[in-house]
Short mmCIF file of C-alpha atoms and ligand atoms in Angstrom, two decimals:
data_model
loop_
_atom_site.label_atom_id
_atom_site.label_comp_id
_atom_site.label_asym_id
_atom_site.label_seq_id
_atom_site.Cartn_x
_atom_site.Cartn_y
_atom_site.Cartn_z
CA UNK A 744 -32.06 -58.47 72.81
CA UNK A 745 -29.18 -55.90 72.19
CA UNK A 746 -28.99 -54.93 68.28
CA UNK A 747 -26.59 -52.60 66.84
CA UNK A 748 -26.75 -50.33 63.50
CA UNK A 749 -25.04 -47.03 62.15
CA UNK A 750 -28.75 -45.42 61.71
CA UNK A 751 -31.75 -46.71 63.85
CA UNK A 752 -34.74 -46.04 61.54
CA UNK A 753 -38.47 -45.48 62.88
CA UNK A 754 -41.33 -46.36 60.20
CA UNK A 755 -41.24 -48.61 57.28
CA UNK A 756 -42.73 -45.85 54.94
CA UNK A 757 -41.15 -44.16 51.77
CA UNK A 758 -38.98 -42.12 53.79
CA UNK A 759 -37.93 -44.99 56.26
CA UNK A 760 -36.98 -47.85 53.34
CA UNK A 761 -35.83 -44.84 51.03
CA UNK A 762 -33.68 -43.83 53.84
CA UNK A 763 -32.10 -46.85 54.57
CA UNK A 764 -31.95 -47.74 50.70
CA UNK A 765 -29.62 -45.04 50.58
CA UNK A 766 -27.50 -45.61 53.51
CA UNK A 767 -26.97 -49.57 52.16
CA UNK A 768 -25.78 -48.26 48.85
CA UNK A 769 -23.23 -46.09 50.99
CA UNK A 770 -22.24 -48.87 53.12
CA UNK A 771 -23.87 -47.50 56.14
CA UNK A 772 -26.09 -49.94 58.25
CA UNK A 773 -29.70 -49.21 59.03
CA UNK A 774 -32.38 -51.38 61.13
CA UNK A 775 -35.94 -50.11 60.40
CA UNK A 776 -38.59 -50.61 63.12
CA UNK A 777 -42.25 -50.86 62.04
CA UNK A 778 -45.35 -51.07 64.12
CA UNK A 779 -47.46 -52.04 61.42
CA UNK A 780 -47.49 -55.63 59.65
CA UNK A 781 -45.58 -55.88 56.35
CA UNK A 782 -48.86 -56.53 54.79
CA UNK A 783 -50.25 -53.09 56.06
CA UNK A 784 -47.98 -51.26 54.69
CA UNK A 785 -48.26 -52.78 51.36
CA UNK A 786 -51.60 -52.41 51.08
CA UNK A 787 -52.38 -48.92 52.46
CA UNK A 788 -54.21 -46.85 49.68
CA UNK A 789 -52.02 -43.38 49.25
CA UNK A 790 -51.85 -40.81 47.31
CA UNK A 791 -50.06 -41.46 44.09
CA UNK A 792 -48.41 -39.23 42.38
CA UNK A 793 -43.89 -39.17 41.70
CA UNK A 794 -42.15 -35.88 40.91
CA UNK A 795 -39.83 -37.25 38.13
CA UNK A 796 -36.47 -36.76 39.97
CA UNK A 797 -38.31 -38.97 42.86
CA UNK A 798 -39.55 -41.44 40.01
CA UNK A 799 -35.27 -41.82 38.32
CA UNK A 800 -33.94 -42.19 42.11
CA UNK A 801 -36.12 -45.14 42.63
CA UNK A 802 -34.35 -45.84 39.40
CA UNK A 803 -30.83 -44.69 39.35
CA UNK A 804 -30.36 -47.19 42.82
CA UNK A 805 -32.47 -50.10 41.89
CA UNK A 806 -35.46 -49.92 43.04
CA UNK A 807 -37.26 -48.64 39.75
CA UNK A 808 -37.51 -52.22 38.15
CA UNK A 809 -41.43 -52.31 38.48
CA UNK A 810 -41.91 -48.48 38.35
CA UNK A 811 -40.16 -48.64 34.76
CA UNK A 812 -42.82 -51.36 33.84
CA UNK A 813 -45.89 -50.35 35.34
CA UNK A 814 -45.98 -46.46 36.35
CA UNK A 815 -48.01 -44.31 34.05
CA UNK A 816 -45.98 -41.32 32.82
CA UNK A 817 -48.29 -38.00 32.26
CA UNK A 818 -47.64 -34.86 30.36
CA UNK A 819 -49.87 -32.91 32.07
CA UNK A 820 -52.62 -32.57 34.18
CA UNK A 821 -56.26 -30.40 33.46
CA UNK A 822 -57.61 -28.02 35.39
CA UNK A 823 -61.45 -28.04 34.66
CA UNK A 824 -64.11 -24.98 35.64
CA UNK A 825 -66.54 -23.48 34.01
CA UNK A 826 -67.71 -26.98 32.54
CA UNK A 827 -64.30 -27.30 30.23
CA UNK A 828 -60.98 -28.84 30.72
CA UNK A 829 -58.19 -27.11 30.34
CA UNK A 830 -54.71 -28.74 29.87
CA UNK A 831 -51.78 -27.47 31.18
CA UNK A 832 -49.02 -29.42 29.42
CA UNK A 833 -45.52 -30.19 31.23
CA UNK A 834 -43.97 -31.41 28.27
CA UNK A 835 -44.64 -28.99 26.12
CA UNK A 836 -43.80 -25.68 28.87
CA UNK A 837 -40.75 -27.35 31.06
CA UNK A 838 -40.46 -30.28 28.86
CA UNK A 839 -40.82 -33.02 31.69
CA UNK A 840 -43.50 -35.18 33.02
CA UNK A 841 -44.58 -37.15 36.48
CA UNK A 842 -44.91 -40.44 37.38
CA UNK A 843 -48.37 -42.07 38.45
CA UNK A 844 -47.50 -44.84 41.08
CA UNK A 845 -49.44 -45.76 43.95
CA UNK A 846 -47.10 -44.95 47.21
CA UNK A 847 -47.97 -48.60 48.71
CA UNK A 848 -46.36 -49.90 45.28
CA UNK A 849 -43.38 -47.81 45.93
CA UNK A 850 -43.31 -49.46 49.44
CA UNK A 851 -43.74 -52.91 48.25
CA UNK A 852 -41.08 -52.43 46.11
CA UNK A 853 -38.64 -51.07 48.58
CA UNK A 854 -39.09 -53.52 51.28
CA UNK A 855 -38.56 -56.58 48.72
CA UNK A 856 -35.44 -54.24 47.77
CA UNK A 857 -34.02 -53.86 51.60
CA UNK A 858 -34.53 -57.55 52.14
CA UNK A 859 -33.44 -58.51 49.31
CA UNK A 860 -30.35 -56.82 50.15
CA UNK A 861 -30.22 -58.47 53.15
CA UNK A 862 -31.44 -55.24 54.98
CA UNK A 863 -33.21 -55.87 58.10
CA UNK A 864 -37.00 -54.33 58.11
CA UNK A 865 -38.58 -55.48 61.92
CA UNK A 866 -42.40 -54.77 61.60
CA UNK A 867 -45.17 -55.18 64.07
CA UNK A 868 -43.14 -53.89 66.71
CA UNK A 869 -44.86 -52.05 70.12
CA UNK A 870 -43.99 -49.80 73.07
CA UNK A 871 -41.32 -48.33 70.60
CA UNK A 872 -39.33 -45.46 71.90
CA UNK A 873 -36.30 -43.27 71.86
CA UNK A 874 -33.49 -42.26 74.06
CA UNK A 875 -30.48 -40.38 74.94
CA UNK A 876 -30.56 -38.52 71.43
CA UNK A 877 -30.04 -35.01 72.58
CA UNK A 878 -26.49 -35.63 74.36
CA UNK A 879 -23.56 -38.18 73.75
CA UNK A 880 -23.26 -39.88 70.77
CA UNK A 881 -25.02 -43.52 71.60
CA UNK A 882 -28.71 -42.45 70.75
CA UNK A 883 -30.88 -45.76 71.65
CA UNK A 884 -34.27 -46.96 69.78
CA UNK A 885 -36.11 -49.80 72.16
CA UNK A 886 -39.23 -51.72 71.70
CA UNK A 887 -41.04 -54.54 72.32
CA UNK A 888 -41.82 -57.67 70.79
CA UNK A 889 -44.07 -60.94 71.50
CA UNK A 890 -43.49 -59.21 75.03
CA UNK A 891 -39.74 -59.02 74.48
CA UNK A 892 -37.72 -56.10 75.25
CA UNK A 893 -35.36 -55.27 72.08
CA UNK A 894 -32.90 -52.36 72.09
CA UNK A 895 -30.89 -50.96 68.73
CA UNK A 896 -28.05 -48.99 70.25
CA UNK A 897 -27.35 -46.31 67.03
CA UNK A 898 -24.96 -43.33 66.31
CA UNK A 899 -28.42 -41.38 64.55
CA UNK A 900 -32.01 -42.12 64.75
CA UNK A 901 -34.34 -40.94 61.81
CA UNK A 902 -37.89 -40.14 62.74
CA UNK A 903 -40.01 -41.11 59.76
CA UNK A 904 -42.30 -42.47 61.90
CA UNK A 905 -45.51 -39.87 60.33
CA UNK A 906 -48.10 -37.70 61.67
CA UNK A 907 -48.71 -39.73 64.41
CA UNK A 908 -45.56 -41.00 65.51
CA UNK A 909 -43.86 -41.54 68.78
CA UNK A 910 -40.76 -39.42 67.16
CA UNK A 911 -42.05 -36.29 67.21
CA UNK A 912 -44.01 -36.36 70.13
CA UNK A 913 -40.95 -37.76 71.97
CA UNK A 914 -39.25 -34.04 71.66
CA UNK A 915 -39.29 -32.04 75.09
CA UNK A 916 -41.35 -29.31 75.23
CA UNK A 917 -40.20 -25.79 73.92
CA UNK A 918 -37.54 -27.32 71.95
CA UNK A 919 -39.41 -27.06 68.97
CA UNK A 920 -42.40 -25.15 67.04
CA UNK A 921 -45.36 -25.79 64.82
CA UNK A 922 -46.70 -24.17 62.41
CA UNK A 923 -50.17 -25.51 61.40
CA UNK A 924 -53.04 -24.63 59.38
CA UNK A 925 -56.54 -26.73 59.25
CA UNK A 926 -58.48 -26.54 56.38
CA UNK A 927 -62.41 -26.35 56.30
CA UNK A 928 -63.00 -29.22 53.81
CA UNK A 929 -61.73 -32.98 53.26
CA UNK A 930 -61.62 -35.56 50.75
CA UNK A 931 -63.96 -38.24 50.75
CA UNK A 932 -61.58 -40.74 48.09
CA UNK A 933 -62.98 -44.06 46.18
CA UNK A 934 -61.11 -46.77 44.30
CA UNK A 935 -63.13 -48.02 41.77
CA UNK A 936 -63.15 -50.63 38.89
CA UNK A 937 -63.95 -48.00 36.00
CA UNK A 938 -62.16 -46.14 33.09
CA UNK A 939 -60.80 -42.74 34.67
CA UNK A 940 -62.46 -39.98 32.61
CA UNK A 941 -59.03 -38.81 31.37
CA UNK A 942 -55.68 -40.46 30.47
CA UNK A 943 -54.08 -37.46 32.68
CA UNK A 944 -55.44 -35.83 36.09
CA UNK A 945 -58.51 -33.74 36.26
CA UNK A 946 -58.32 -31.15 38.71
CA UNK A 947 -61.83 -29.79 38.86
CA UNK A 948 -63.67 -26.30 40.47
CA UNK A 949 -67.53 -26.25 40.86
CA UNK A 950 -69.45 -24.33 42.65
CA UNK A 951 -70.43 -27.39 44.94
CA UNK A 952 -66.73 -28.15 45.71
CA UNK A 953 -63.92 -29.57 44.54
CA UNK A 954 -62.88 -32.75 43.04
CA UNK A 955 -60.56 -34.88 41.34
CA UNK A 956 -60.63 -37.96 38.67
CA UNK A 957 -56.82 -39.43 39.22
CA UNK A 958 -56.67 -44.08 38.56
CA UNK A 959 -54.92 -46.40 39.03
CA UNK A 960 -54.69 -48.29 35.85
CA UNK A 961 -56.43 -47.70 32.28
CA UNK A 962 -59.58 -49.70 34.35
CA UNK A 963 -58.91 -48.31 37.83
CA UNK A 964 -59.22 -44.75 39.43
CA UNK A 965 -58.98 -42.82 41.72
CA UNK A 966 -61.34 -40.63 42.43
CA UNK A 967 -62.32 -37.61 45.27
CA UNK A 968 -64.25 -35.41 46.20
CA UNK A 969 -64.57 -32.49 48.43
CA UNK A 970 -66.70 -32.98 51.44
CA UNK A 971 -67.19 -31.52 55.57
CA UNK A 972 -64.07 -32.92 57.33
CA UNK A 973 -65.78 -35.02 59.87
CA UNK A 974 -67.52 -36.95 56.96
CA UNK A 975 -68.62 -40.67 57.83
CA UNK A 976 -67.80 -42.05 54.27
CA UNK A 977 -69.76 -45.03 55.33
CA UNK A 978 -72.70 -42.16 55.27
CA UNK A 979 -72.20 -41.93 51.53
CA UNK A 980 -74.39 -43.77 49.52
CA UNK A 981 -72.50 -45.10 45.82
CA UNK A 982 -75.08 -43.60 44.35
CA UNK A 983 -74.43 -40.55 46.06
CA UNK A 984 -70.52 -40.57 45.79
CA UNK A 985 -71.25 -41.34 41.49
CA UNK A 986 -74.07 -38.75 41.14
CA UNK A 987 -71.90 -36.07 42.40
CA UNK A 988 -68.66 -36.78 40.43
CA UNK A 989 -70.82 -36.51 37.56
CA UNK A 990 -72.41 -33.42 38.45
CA UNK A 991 -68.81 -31.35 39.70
CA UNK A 992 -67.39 -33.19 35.80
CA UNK A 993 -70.69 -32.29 33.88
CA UNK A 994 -69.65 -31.13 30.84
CA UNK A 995 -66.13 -31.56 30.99
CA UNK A 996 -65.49 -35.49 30.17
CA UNK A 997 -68.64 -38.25 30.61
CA UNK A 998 -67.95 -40.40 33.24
CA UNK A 999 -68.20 -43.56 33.54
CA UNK A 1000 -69.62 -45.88 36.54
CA UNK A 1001 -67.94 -49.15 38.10
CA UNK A 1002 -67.98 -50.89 41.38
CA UNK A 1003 -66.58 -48.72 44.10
CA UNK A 1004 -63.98 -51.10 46.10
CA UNK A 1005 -62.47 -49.01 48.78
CA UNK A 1006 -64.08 -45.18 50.04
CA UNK A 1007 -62.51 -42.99 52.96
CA UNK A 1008 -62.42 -39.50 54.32
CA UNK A 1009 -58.83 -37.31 54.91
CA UNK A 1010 -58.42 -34.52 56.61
CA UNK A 1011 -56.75 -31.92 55.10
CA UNK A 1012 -53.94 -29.70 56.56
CA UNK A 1013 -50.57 -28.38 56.18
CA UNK A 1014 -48.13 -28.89 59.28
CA UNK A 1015 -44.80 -28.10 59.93
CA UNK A 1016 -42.36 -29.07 62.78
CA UNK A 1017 -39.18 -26.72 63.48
CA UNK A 1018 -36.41 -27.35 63.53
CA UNK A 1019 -35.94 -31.08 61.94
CA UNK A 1020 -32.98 -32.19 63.58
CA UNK A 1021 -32.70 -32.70 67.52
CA UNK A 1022 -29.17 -33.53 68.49
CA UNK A 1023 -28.84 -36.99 66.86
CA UNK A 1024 -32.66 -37.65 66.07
CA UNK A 1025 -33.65 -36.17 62.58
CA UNK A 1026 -36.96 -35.97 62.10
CA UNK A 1027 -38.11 -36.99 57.97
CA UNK A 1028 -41.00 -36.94 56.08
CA UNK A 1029 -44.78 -36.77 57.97
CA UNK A 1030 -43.26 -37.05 61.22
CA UNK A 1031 -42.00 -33.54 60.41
CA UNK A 1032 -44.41 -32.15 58.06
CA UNK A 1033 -47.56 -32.53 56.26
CA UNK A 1034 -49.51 -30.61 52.93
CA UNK A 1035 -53.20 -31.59 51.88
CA UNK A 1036 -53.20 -33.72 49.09
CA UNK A 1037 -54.08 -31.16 46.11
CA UNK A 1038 -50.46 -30.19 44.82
CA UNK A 1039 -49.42 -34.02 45.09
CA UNK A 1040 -46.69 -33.67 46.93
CA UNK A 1041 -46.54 -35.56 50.24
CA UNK A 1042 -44.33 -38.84 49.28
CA UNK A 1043 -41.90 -36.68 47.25
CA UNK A 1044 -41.20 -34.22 50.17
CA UNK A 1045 -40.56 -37.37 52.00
CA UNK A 1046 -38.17 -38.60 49.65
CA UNK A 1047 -36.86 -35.40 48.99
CA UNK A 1048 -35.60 -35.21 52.93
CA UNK A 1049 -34.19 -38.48 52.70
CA UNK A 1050 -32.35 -37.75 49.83
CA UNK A 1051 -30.63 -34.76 51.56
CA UNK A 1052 -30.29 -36.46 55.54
CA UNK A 1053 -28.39 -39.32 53.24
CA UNK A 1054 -25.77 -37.61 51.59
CA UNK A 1055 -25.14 -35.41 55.34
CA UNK A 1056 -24.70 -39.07 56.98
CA UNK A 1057 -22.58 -40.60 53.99
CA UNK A 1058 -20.27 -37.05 54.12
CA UNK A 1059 -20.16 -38.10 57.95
CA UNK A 1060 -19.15 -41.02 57.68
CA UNK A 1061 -17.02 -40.78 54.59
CA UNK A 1062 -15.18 -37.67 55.67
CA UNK A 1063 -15.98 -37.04 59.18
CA UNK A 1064 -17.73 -34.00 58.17
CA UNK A 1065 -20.47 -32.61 60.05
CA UNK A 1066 -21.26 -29.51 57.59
CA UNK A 1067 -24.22 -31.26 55.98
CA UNK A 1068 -25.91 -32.86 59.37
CA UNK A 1069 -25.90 -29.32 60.37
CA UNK A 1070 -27.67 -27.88 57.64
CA UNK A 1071 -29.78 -30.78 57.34
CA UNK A 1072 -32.72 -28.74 58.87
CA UNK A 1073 -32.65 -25.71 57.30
CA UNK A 1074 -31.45 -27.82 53.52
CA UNK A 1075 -35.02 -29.82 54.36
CA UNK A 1076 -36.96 -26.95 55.22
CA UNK A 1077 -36.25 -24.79 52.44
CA UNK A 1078 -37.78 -27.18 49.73
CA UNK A 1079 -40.90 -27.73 52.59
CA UNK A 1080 -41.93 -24.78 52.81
CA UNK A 1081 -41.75 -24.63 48.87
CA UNK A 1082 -44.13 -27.30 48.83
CA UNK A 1083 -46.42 -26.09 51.82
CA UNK A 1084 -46.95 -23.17 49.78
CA UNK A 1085 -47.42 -24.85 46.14
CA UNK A 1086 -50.29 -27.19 48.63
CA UNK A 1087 -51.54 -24.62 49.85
CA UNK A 1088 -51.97 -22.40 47.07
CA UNK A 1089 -53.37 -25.21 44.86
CA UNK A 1090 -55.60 -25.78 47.79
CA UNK A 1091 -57.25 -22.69 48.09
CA UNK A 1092 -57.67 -21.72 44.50
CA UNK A 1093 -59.42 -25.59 43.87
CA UNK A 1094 -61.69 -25.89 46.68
CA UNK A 1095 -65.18 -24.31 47.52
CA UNK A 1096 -65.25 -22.30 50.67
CA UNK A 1097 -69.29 -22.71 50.91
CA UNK A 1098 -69.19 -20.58 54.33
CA UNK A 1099 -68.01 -17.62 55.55
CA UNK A 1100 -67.96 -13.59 54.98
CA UNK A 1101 -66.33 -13.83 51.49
CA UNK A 1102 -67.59 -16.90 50.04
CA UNK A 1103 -69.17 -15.27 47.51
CA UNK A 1104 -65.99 -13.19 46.34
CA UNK A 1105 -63.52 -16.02 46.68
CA UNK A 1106 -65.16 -18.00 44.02
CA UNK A 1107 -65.44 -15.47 41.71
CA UNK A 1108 -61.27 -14.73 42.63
CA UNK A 1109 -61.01 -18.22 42.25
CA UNK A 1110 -62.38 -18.46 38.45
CA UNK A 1111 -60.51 -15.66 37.99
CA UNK A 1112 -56.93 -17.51 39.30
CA UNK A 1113 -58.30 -20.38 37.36
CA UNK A 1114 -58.81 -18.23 34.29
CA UNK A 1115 -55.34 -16.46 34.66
CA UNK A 1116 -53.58 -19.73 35.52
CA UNK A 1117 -54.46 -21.60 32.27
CA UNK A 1118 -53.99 -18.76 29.61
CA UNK A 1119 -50.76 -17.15 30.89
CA UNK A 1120 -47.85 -18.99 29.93
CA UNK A 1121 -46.06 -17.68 32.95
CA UNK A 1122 -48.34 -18.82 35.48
CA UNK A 1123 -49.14 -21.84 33.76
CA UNK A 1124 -45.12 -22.59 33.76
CA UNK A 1125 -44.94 -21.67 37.42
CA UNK A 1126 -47.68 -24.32 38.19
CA UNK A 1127 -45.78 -27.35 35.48
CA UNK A 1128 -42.29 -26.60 37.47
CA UNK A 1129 -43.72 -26.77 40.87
CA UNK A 1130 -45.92 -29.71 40.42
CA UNK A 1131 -43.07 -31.65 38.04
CA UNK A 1132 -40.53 -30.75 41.35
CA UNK A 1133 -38.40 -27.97 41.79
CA UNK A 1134 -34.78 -28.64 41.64
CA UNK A 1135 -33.04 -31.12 43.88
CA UNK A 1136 -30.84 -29.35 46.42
C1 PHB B 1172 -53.97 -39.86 43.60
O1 PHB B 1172 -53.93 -40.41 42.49
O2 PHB B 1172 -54.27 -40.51 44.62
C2 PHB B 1172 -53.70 -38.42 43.71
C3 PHB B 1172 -53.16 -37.74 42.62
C4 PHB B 1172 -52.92 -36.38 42.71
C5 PHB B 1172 -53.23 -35.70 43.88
C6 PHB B 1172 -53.74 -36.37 44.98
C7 PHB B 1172 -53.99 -37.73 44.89
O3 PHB B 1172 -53.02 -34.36 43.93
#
């Protein structure tokens, strides 16, 4: 079957449904494709933390209904070494806050929103691919499904398709470049039913790694810790996974024990395609860029490209200028790369690097960052503006 939209839209994740959000509220049609079920993708434990302009979009267009109910709003978070918390307080330096809400909430609450609307979300979709993007103006998305052959003729396809996409990996050869960095550590994450240690984040440094005490409710969290990258969680005992959150906390809060209802393993790495844009694909979100999970800012990167690849389509469309779809890229990139540092840098100064030549100085550096970070005012403010969300372009 022969379907037709303004914007063809890969992946039904916050950038995809954000994306096409956006483009409704214009009065620009989108079709999202899917590969996943709806259920999936509702379910799928994420990271979940909202930079508070990403928190008053979902908001400001409608989607914020539940957010406004249920998110938790934190003034800070704590960075703990030494055995001691330490807070550093967003309200109090920058005088804002972030959200905590779970990125499969902020799904859920976008695809009742699209459909709702009267948006068309297709999910479960297979054999998807994408055509004829680089030249002419009639890019095509086609797929499969229940052996079918589907086709959305478009005038723009957005990649939000993640890591793993087909988007991405579509490009030709040599048209683009990566820049990627792999990080010697990953987090082995648990949902459990227990009171999180904290009412805000706990960002903690000990000498056996890194973790991190984050929930899910005032009964729920969320917790992680470091471990090798090619973990088996299934290798990790409860008993295990508890005695050593209490051991990297010890000191800092007591902690207390529930059942564990969900453990896995991520990899950690920062990634980062260039350019974004490929004649009429534009690539958004994962499927262009990734940061390990310590400076929290994944989904609102995602958001953040949206936001920008939305207002270059609605000037298109509105005014027939093509300004912002060319700077699209280089708009995106600049506030990546802002975050790819502020991940990276809250990366290395958090975790343990148990191997290698300087081991041995980096954690005594690292105390020292750690040290500096939560007695200067200025570097304390640096870390509350960046984690909070710089400026929206
Ligand atoms: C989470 O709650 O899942 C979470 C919060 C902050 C992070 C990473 C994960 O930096």
């Amino acid at each position: 079957m022969k379907k037709r939209a303004q914007v063809g839209i890969v992946g039904a994740g916050p950038a995809g449904l954000m994306l096409s959000h956006l483009l409704h509220l214009a009065g620009i049609s989108s079709i999202v494709v899917e590969s996943r079920s709806r259920s999936y993708c509702e379910s799928r434990v994420r990271a979940g933390l909202m930079e508070n302009w990403a928190a008053e979009m979902l908001i400001a267009t409608g989607a914020g209904e539940r957010l406004k109910r249920e998110a938790m709003i934190h003034e800070g978070i704590h960075l703990a070494f030494n055995g001691e918390a330490h807070k550093i307080d967003f309200a109090k330096l920058i005088d804002r806050r972030v959200y905590v809400y779970d990125q499969k909430e902020v799904v859920t609450d976008l695809i009742a929103k699209r459909l709702g609307d009267g948006g068309e979300v297709i999910f479960e979709v297979e054999n998807t691919s994408v055509h004829d993007y680089q030249a002419g103006d009639r890019p095509v998305i086609r797929f499969t499904q229940q052996g079918q052959q589907h086709e959305i003729e478009c005038d723009f396809i957005a990649g939000c398709d993640g890591f793993h996409g087909i988007c991405r990996a579509s490009l030709p050869e040599a048209t683009w470049r990566e820049y990627d960095r792999v990080y010697p550590f990953g987090w082995l994450g648990i949902l459990s039913e227990s009171p999180p240690p904290d009412h805000e984040l706990i960002y903690s440094f000990h000498k056996n790694g890194f973790s991190l005490f984050s929930m899910r409710g005032p009964e729920l969290s969320r917790l992680y810790l470091q471990c090798d990258p090619d973990e088996d969680a299934e290798e990790w005992s409860d008993e295990d996974i508890w005695n050593e959150l209490e051991t990297r906390l010890q000191g800092v809060r007591p902690l207390k024990r529930g059942r564990i209802l969900q453990k896995g393993v991520t990899q950690m790495r920062s990634f980062v395609c260039e350019p974004m844009r490929f004649g009429r694909l534009f690539l958004a979100g994962d499927a262009a860029h990734i940061v390990p999970p310590t400076g929290a800012k994944g989904m609102n990167l995602a958001l953040a490209d949206v936001r920008v690849l939305s207002q270059a389509l609605d000037a298109f469309y509105q005014k027939k200028n093509e300004d912002l779809l060319d700077a699209y890229s280089a708009t995106a990139l600049r506030r990546v790369w802002k975050g790819q540092r502020f991940s990276w840098w809250m990366t290395q100064m958090l975790h343990r690097y148990h191997q290698g030549e300087y081991a041995e100085f980096d954690m005594k550096r690292q105390l020292a960052e750690l040290d500096y970070v939560t007695s200067s005012t200025a570097a304390s403010t640096s870390l509350a503006e960046n984690y909070v969300g710089l400026p929206i372009a």
